[in-house]
Amino acid sequence: MKDEIQDTKNFIQELSEVLYNYISGISPSGMEFILHIVIKIGLLIGIFLIIDFILKFIINSGSRFFHNQEKYPILNSIKASKVTNSLAHFIALTIVGGIQNFIFTGHLPSTTFFIVRMVNLGLVLIVAGMLYRSLTAFRNYFVIKQDFYNIMALNAISETVKILGIFIFSIVGICVIFGIKGSTIVGSLGAITAVLVLVFRDTILGFVTGIHVATSKSLKVGDWVSIPKYSIEGNIADISLLTTKINNFDKTISSIPTYDLLTTEIKNLQVMSESNTRRIKKSIYFNINSFKFLREEDIERLKDINLISEYLEGKSVELRKEKENIDHKENIINGRQLTNIGVFRYYAQRYIENDPDIDHNGAMMVRQLDITPQGLPLEVYCFANDSKWEHFEQIQADIFDHLLVASKEFDLQVMQVNVKV
C-alpha cells in the first residue's frame, strides 16, 4: 500500500515537473510567478470540484434510504440543512491541501506559501458554514417534532451564535491571511469590551428573553396574545433575536422589541382559544334611586317569571315566618325583606345558568361591585362556550340585551346620563 501511494506521488510530481517546464517556457518575462500561481490555483480548484462532486454523490445516494421523516428525523434534518455538503467540502479541501505540495514541488516556494494560506482560509469558511448549517439542522429537527418552544429558543441562540460566529471567524480569517497570532487580536479587545456590550445590548437582551420564554413555555409562535401597553391583540407570527412580529386582528402587522416580552405585561389568550371558551366580564350600572323593597303585590306579579317563581315562593314563606315574632311587622322595613335589585340579581344568575351558550364548567356569577357616581354596577362573570370572536360577541350581546330589557320588569332604572341640547 505504501509503495502504491509513493508511486502515485512520484507520478504527480513528474506531471507537475513537465507542466512547470512548459509554463516557464511560454511565460512572458517577469510573469512567471503570476502565471504559475493562476495555473496552480486552477488545477487545485478542478481537483477540489471533482472530489467534492464524488463525495456529495456518495453521501446523497446513501441518504435516499432514510427519507422517512418520522422514522429518521435526525438524518432528514441534517440532509435538509445541507450539513453533508459542508462535510464534503471540508474533506475535499483537506485532500487538496494535502496534495498541493506535490504540484510544482521545489519551484517558486512563495506560491506554495500563498496557496497554503488560501486553503486554510477556505477551511475556516467551510467550518463556519458547517456550524451555521448545524443550527439549521437542529431547527429542522424540532420542526419535524413540532416542538415550538425549542424552536423559539433555538432562534434566539442561532441569531446570537451567528453574530458571534461572524465576529470570531473574522478574527480567525485575519489571523490566517496575515499570519497574526490570535492572542494578539483577542488581547486588544479588552479595551473595547464596554463598547461591544453597548452595541450588542438588544442582541444580548433578545438572547436572554428567547431562552427565558422557551424554558418557561409561556409563549410560542401562533399564540393569541394581547399587549395593553401597545394596544395590540393578535397572533404571534415570528419571534427572532431582535424583533417579535404580531399579526393583528385588523389585518395589520406590529413589531415590538423581543426583550419587551420580559419587561411588558402580555396576556396569552391561547389557552382560552384552545379550550374554546372566552370570559364574559361586563357590568350594567343601575340607578340607586330605583331600588326598593318588594311588597306582596310585587312578589305575586314576579312569581309569573319561571326562573324565579320557586325562589320567590320559598322566600315568601320564610320571611312570613320570621315576621310572626317581630314587633311592628306591618312596617316593611322591619326584618328581612326582598328587594328588586336582589331578586333581579338572582334572576340574572339563573338566566346565565340556563343559557346553552355559557360554559357550565366555568365560573358563573352575578355580583355587585363598588358603588360609583354613575350608579351601582351589577357584573356578569361567566365564560362563553365559543371563543371565536364574532360568536363570542353575539353571545355576550344576547345576554345583556335580555338583561337590560328584563330589568324593567323589576322596576329598575339603568343609569343613563341625560344630555340637554
Coordinates of C-alpha atoms in Angstrom, one line a residue:
M1 CA 0.0 0.0 0.0
K2 CA 2.8 2.4 0.9
D3 CA 4.5 1.6 -2.4
E4 CA 1.4 2.4 -4.3
I5 CA 1.0 5.7 -2.5
Q6 CA 4.6 6.6 -3.2
D7 CA 4.2 5.7 -6.9
T8 CA 1.2 8.0 -7.1
K9 CA 3.2 10.8 -5.5
N10 CA 6.0 10.3 -8.0
F11 CA 3.6 10.3 -10.9
I12 CA 2.0 13.6 -9.8
Q13 CA 5.4 15.1 -9.3
E14 CA 6.6 14.1 -12.8
L15 CA 3.4 15.6 -14.3
S16 CA 3.9 18.7 -12.3
E17 CA 7.6 19.0 -13.4
V18 CA 6.6 18.7 -17.1
L19 CA 3.8 21.2 -16.6
Y20 CA 6.1 23.6 -14.8
N21 CA 8.7 23.5 -17.6
Y22 CA 6.0 24.0 -20.2
I23 CA 4.5 27.1 -18.4
S24 CA 8.0 28.5 -17.8
G25 CA 8.8 28.2 -21.5
I26 CA 5.6 30.1 -22.6
S27 CA 5.5 32.7 -19.8
P28 CA 6.4 36.2 -20.8
S29 CA 9.4 37.7 -18.9
G30 CA 8.5 38.7 -15.4
M31 CA 5.1 37.0 -15.4
E32 CA 6.2 33.5 -14.3
F33 CA 5.0 33.9 -10.7
I34 CA 1.5 35.1 -11.7
L35 CA 1.0 32.5 -14.4
H36 CA 2.3 29.7 -12.2
I37 CA 0.0 30.6 -9.3
V38 CA -3.0 31.0 -11.6
I39 CA -2.4 27.6 -13.1
K40 CA -1.8 26.0 -9.7
I41 CA -5.0 27.5 -8.3
G42 CA -6.9 26.4 -11.3
L43 CA -5.7 22.8 -11.0
L44 CA -6.5 22.7 -7.3
I45 CA -9.9 24.1 -7.9
G46 CA -10.6 21.5 -10.6
I47 CA -9.4 18.7 -8.3
F48 CA -11.5 20.1 -5.4
L49 CA -14.6 20.2 -7.6
I50 CA -14.1 16.6 -8.8
I51 CA -13.6 15.2 -5.3
D52 CA -16.4 17.3 -3.9
F53 CA -18.8 16.1 -6.5
I54 CA -17.9 12.4 -5.9
L55 CA -18.3 12.8 -2.1
K56 CA -21.7 14.6 -2.4
F57 CA -22.9 12.0 -4.8
I58 CA -22.0 9.1 -2.5
I59 CA -23.5 10.8 0.6
N60 CA -26.7 11.9 -1.1
S61 CA -27.2 8.5 -2.7
G62 CA -26.9 6.9 0.8
S63 CA -29.3 9.3 2.3
R64 CA -32.1 8.2 0.0
F65 CA -32.6 5.1 2.1
F66 CA -33.6 7.3 5.1
H67 CA -36.2 9.6 3.5
N68 CA -38.9 8.8 6.2
Q69 CA -39.1 11.9 8.4
E70 CA -40.9 10.3 11.2
K71 CA -38.6 7.3 11.4
Y72 CA -35.3 9.2 10.8
P73 CA -35.9 12.8 11.9
I74 CA -32.2 13.5 12.7
L75 CA -30.9 12.3 9.3
N76 CA -33.6 14.2 7.4
S77 CA -33.0 17.4 9.3
I78 CA -29.2 17.1 8.6
K79 CA -29.9 16.5 4.9
A80 CA -32.4 19.4 4.6
S81 CA -29.9 21.8 6.2
K82 CA -27.1 20.6 3.8
V83 CA -24.6 19.8 6.5
T84 CA -23.5 16.9 4.4
N85 CA -22.5 19.3 1.6
S86 CA -20.3 21.2 4.1
L87 CA -18.8 17.9 5.2
A88 CA -18.0 17.0 1.6
H89 CA -16.4 20.5 1.0
F90 CA -14.3 20.0 4.1
I91 CA -13.0 16.6 3.1
A92 CA -12.3 17.7 -0.5
L93 CA -10.4 20.8 0.6
T94 CA -8.4 18.8 3.1
I95 CA -7.4 16.4 0.4
V96 CA -6.5 19.3 -1.9
G97 CA -4.4 20.9 0.9
G98 CA -2.6 17.6 1.3
I99 CA -1.7 17.2 -2.4
Q100 CA -0.9 20.8 -3.3
N101 CA 2.7 20.2 -2.1
F102 CA 3.2 17.8 -5.0
I103 CA 2.3 20.3 -7.6
F104 CA 5.3 22.3 -8.8
T105 CA 7.3 21.0 -5.9
G106 CA 10.6 22.7 -5.3
H107 CA 9.7 25.5 -7.6
L108 CA 8.6 29.0 -6.6
P109 CA 8.0 28.2 -2.9
S110 CA 6.3 31.5 -2.4
T111 CA 3.3 30.2 -4.4
T112 CA 3.1 27.2 -2.0
F113 CA 3.1 29.6 0.9
F114 CA 0.2 31.6 -0.7
I115 CA -1.8 28.5 -1.6
V116 CA -1.5 27.1 2.0
R117 CA -3.0 30.3 3.4
M118 CA -5.8 30.2 0.9
V119 CA -6.6 26.6 1.7
N120 CA -6.6 27.4 5.5
L121 CA -8.9 30.3 4.9
G122 CA -11.2 28.1 2.9
L123 CA -11.3 25.5 5.7
V124 CA -12.2 28.3 8.2
L125 CA -15.1 29.4 6.0
I126 CA -16.3 25.9 5.5
V127 CA -16.2 25.2 9.2
A128 CA -18.2 28.4 9.8
G129 CA -20.8 27.4 7.3
M130 CA -21.0 23.9 8.7
L131 CA -21.7 25.2 12.2
Y132 CA -24.4 27.6 10.9
R133 CA -26.0 24.7 9.0
S134 CA -25.8 22.6 12.1
L135 CA -28.0 25.1 13.9
T136 CA -30.4 24.9 11.0
A137 CA -30.4 21.1 11.3
F138 CA -31.4 21.4 15.0
R139 CA -34.2 23.8 14.0
N140 CA -35.4 21.4 11.3
Y141 CA -35.4 18.5 13.8
F142 CA -37.7 20.5 16.2
V143 CA -39.9 21.5 13.3
I144 CA -40.4 17.8 12.4
K145 CA -41.1 17.1 16.1
Q146 CA -43.5 20.1 16.3
D147 CA -41.6 21.4 19.4
F148 CA -42.3 25.1 19.0
Y149 CA -40.8 26.2 22.4
N150 CA -37.4 24.7 21.5
I151 CA -37.7 26.3 18.0
M152 CA -38.1 29.7 19.6
A153 CA -35.1 29.1 22.0
L154 CA -33.0 27.9 19.0
N155 CA -34.0 31.0 17.0
A156 CA -32.6 33.2 19.8
I157 CA -29.5 31.0 20.1
S158 CA -28.8 30.8 16.4
E159 CA -29.1 34.5 15.9
T160 CA -26.6 35.2 18.7
V161 CA -24.3 32.4 17.6
K162 CA -24.4 33.8 14.0
I163 CA -23.4 37.3 15.2
L164 CA -20.6 35.9 17.5
G165 CA -19.6 33.5 14.8
I166 CA -19.1 36.2 12.2
F167 CA -17.0 38.1 14.7
I168 CA -14.9 35.2 15.8
F169 CA -14.3 33.7 12.3
S170 CA -13.5 37.2 11.0
I171 CA -10.7 37.3 13.6
V172 CA -9.5 33.8 12.7
G173 CA -9.6 34.6 9.0
I174 CA -7.5 37.7 9.5
C175 CA -5.0 35.7 11.6
V176 CA -4.8 33.1 8.8
I177 CA -4.4 35.6 5.9
F178 CA -1.8 37.8 7.6
G179 CA -0.2 35.2 9.9
I180 CA -1.1 37.1 13.1
K181 CA -1.3 35.3 16.4
G182 CA -4.9 35.2 17.6
S183 CA -3.9 36.1 21.2
T184 CA -2.6 39.5 19.9
I185 CA -6.0 40.4 18.5
V186 CA -8.0 39.0 21.4
G187 CA -5.9 40.8 23.9
S188 CA -6.6 44.1 22.3
L189 CA -10.4 43.6 22.6
G190 CA -10.3 44.2 26.3
A191 CA -10.2 48.0 25.7
I192 CA -13.4 47.9 23.7
T193 CA -15.4 45.4 25.7
A194 CA -17.7 48.1 27.1
V195 CA -18.4 49.4 23.6
L196 CA -19.2 45.9 22.3
V197 CA -21.7 45.3 25.2
L198 CA -23.4 48.7 24.4
V199 CA -23.6 47.9 20.7
F200 CA -25.0 44.4 21.2
R201 CA -27.3 45.4 24.1
D202 CA -30.5 44.5 22.3
T203 CA -28.9 41.3 21.0
I204 CA -28.0 40.2 24.5
L205 CA -31.4 41.0 25.9
G206 CA -33.1 39.3 23.0
F207 CA -31.0 36.2 23.6
V208 CA -31.9 36.1 27.3
T209 CA -35.6 36.7 26.5
G210 CA -35.6 33.8 24.0
I211 CA -34.1 31.4 26.5
H212 CA -36.5 32.5 29.2
V213 CA -39.6 32.3 27.1
A214 CA -38.6 28.9 25.8
T215 CA -37.8 27.4 29.2
S216 CA -40.9 28.9 30.9
K217 CA -43.1 27.9 27.9
S218 CA -45.2 30.9 28.3
L219 CA -45.3 32.0 24.7
K220 CA -44.7 30.5 21.2
V221 CA -45.3 31.3 17.6
G222 CA -49.0 31.1 16.8
D223 CA -50.2 32.1 20.3
W224 CA -53.1 34.6 20.6
V225 CA -51.8 37.5 22.8
S226 CA -52.8 40.9 24.0
I227 CA -50.3 43.6 24.9
P228 CA -52.1 46.5 26.6
K229 CA -49.0 48.7 26.5
Y230 CA -49.1 48.9 22.7
S231 CA -52.9 48.2 22.3
I232 CA -52.0 45.1 20.3
E233 CA -54.1 41.9 20.1
G234 CA -53.3 39.2 17.6
N235 CA -51.3 36.1 16.8
I236 CA -47.5 35.9 17.2
A237 CA -46.1 35.4 13.7
D238 CA -42.4 35.3 14.5
I239 CA -40.0 35.7 17.5
S240 CA -36.5 36.5 16.3
L241 CA -33.5 37.7 18.2
L242 CA -34.3 41.4 18.0
T243 CA -38.0 41.8 17.0
T244 CA -41.3 39.9 17.5
K245 CA -43.9 40.2 14.8
I246 CA -47.6 40.0 15.6
N247 CA -50.5 39.6 13.1
N248 CA -53.2 41.9 14.5
F249 CA -56.8 41.1 14.0
D250 CA -57.3 44.3 12.0
K251 CA -55.0 42.7 9.3
T252 CA -52.0 44.9 10.2
I253 CA -48.6 43.7 11.5
S254 CA -46.9 45.0 14.6
S255 CA -43.3 44.6 15.5
I256 CA -42.0 45.0 19.1
P257 CA -38.6 44.5 20.6
T258 CA -38.1 40.9 21.7
Y259 CA -36.8 42.0 25.1
D260 CA -40.2 43.6 25.7
L261 CA -41.5 40.0 26.2
L262 CA -39.7 40.1 29.6
T263 CA -40.5 43.7 30.6
T264 CA -44.0 44.3 29.4
E265 CA -47.4 42.8 30.5
I266 CA -48.5 40.3 28.0
K267 CA -51.8 38.3 28.2
N268 CA -51.6 34.9 26.5
L269 CA -55.1 34.1 25.4
Q270 CA -54.1 30.9 23.6
V271 CA -55.3 28.6 26.4
M272 CA -58.7 30.3 26.2
S273 CA -58.7 29.7 22.5
E274 CA -57.7 26.0 22.8
S275 CA -60.4 25.4 25.4
N276 CA -62.9 27.1 23.1
T277 CA -64.1 29.3 26.0
R278 CA -63.9 33.0 26.5
R279 CA -64.6 35.1 29.5
I280 CA -67.5 37.5 29.8
K281 CA -66.9 40.2 32.4
K282 CA -69.2 43.1 31.9
S283 CA -71.4 45.3 34.1
I284 CA -74.7 47.1 34.0
Y285 CA -75.0 50.3 36.0
F286 CA -78.3 50.8 37.9
N287 CA -79.7 54.0 39.3
I288 CA -79.7 53.6 43.1
N289 CA -82.9 55.7 43.4
S290 CA -84.8 52.9 41.6
F291 CA -84.0 50.4 44.3
K292 CA -86.9 49.4 46.6
F293 CA -88.4 46.7 48.9
L294 CA -90.8 44.4 47.2
R295 CA -94.3 44.4 48.6
E296 CA -96.7 41.4 48.4
E297 CA -98.3 42.6 45.2
D298 CA -94.8 43.0 43.6
I299 CA -93.8 39.5 44.7
E300 CA -97.0 38.0 43.4
R301 CA -96.5 39.7 40.0
L302 CA -92.9 38.5 39.7
K303 CA -93.9 34.9 40.6
D304 CA -95.1 34.6 36.9
I305 CA -91.4 34.6 35.9
N306 CA -90.5 31.0 35.6
L307 CA -86.8 31.3 36.5
I308 CA -87.6 32.8 39.9
S309 CA -91.0 31.6 40.8
E310 CA -89.8 28.8 43.1
Y311 CA -87.3 31.1 44.7
L312 CA -89.9 33.8 45.5
E313 CA -92.3 31.2 46.8
G314 CA -89.7 29.8 49.2
K315 CA -88.5 33.2 50.3
S316 CA -92.1 34.5 50.9
V317 CA -92.9 31.6 53.3
E318 CA -89.5 32.0 55.0
L319 CA -89.9 35.8 55.5
R320 CA -93.5 35.5 56.7
K321 CA -92.5 33.0 59.5
E322 CA -89.7 35.4 60.6
K323 CA -92.2 38.3 60.8
E324 CA -94.6 36.5 63.0
N325 CA -92.4 37.2 66.1
I326 CA -91.4 40.8 65.1
D327 CA -93.0 43.9 66.6
H328 CA -94.4 46.4 64.1
K329 CA -94.4 43.8 61.4
E330 CA -96.7 45.9 59.4
N331 CA -93.8 48.3 58.8
I332 CA -92.0 46.9 55.7
I333 CA -88.5 48.0 56.9
N334 CA -88.6 45.7 60.0
G335 CA -87.0 42.3 59.4
R336 CA -85.5 40.9 56.3
Q337 CA -87.1 41.9 53.0
L338 CA -86.8 41.1 49.3
T339 CA -85.5 44.0 47.1
N340 CA -86.0 44.5 43.4
I341 CA -82.2 44.6 42.8
G342 CA -81.6 41.5 44.9
V343 CA -84.3 39.5 43.1
F344 CA -83.1 40.7 39.7
R345 CA -79.5 39.7 40.6
Y346 CA -80.9 36.2 41.4
Y347 CA -82.8 36.2 38.1
A348 CA -79.6 37.2 36.2
Q349 CA -77.8 34.3 37.9
R350 CA -80.4 31.8 36.9
Y351 CA -80.6 33.2 33.4
I352 CA -76.9 32.6 32.7
E353 CA -77.0 29.2 34.4
N354 CA -79.8 28.2 31.9
D355 CA -78.1 29.8 28.8
P356 CA -76.9 26.9 26.5
D357 CA -74.2 29.3 25.1
I358 CA -72.5 29.5 28.6
D359 CA -69.8 27.0 29.7
H360 CA -71.3 25.3 32.8
N361 CA -67.9 24.0 33.9
G362 CA -66.5 27.5 34.4
A363 CA -67.4 30.1 37.0
M364 CA -70.9 31.7 36.7
M365 CA -71.5 34.7 38.9
V366 CA -73.6 37.9 39.1
R367 CA -72.2 40.2 41.7
Q368 CA -72.4 43.8 42.9
L369 CA -69.3 46.0 42.6
D370 CA -68.4 49.1 44.5
I371 CA -70.8 52.0 44.1
T372 CA -69.7 54.7 41.7
P373 CA -71.0 58.2 40.8
Q374 CA -72.6 56.5 37.8
G375 CA -74.6 54.1 40.0
L376 CA -74.3 50.5 41.3
P377 CA -72.5 48.1 38.8
L378 CA -74.0 44.7 38.6
E379 CA -71.4 42.5 37.0
V380 CA -71.9 39.3 35.0
Y381 CA -69.0 37.0 35.2
C382 CA -69.0 33.7 33.2
F383 CA -67.5 32.0 30.1
A384 CA -69.0 31.7 26.7
N385 CA -68.5 28.2 25.2
D386 CA -67.3 29.6 21.9
S387 CA -64.0 31.6 21.7
K388 CA -64.4 32.7 18.1
W389 CA -64.6 36.4 18.2
E390 CA -67.8 37.1 16.3
H391 CA -69.6 34.2 18.0
F392 CA -68.5 35.4 21.4
E393 CA -69.6 39.0 20.8
Q394 CA -73.0 37.6 19.7
I395 CA -73.4 35.5 22.8
Q396 CA -72.4 38.4 25.1
A397 CA -74.7 40.9 23.3
D398 CA -77.7 38.5 23.6
I399 CA -77.2 38.1 27.3
F400 CA -77.0 41.9 28.0
D401 CA -79.8 42.7 25.6
H402 CA -82.1 40.4 27.6
L403 CA -81.0 41.6 31.0
L404 CA -81.3 45.3 30.1
V405 CA -84.9 44.9 28.9
A406 CA -85.7 42.4 31.7
S407 CA -84.6 44.9 34.4
K408 CA -87.8 47.0 33.6
E409 CA -89.9 44.1 34.9
F410 CA -88.3 44.7 38.3
D411 CA -88.8 48.5 38.2
L412 CA -85.1 49.1 37.9
Q413 CA -83.6 52.0 36.0
V414 CA -80.4 51.6 34.1
M415 CA -78.2 54.6 34.7
Q416 CA -78.0 56.9 31.7
V417 CA -76.7 60.4 31.5
N418 CA -79.2 62.8 30.0
V419 CA -77.6 65.4 27.7
K420 CA -79.5 68.6 27.3
V421 CA -79.3 70.0 23.8

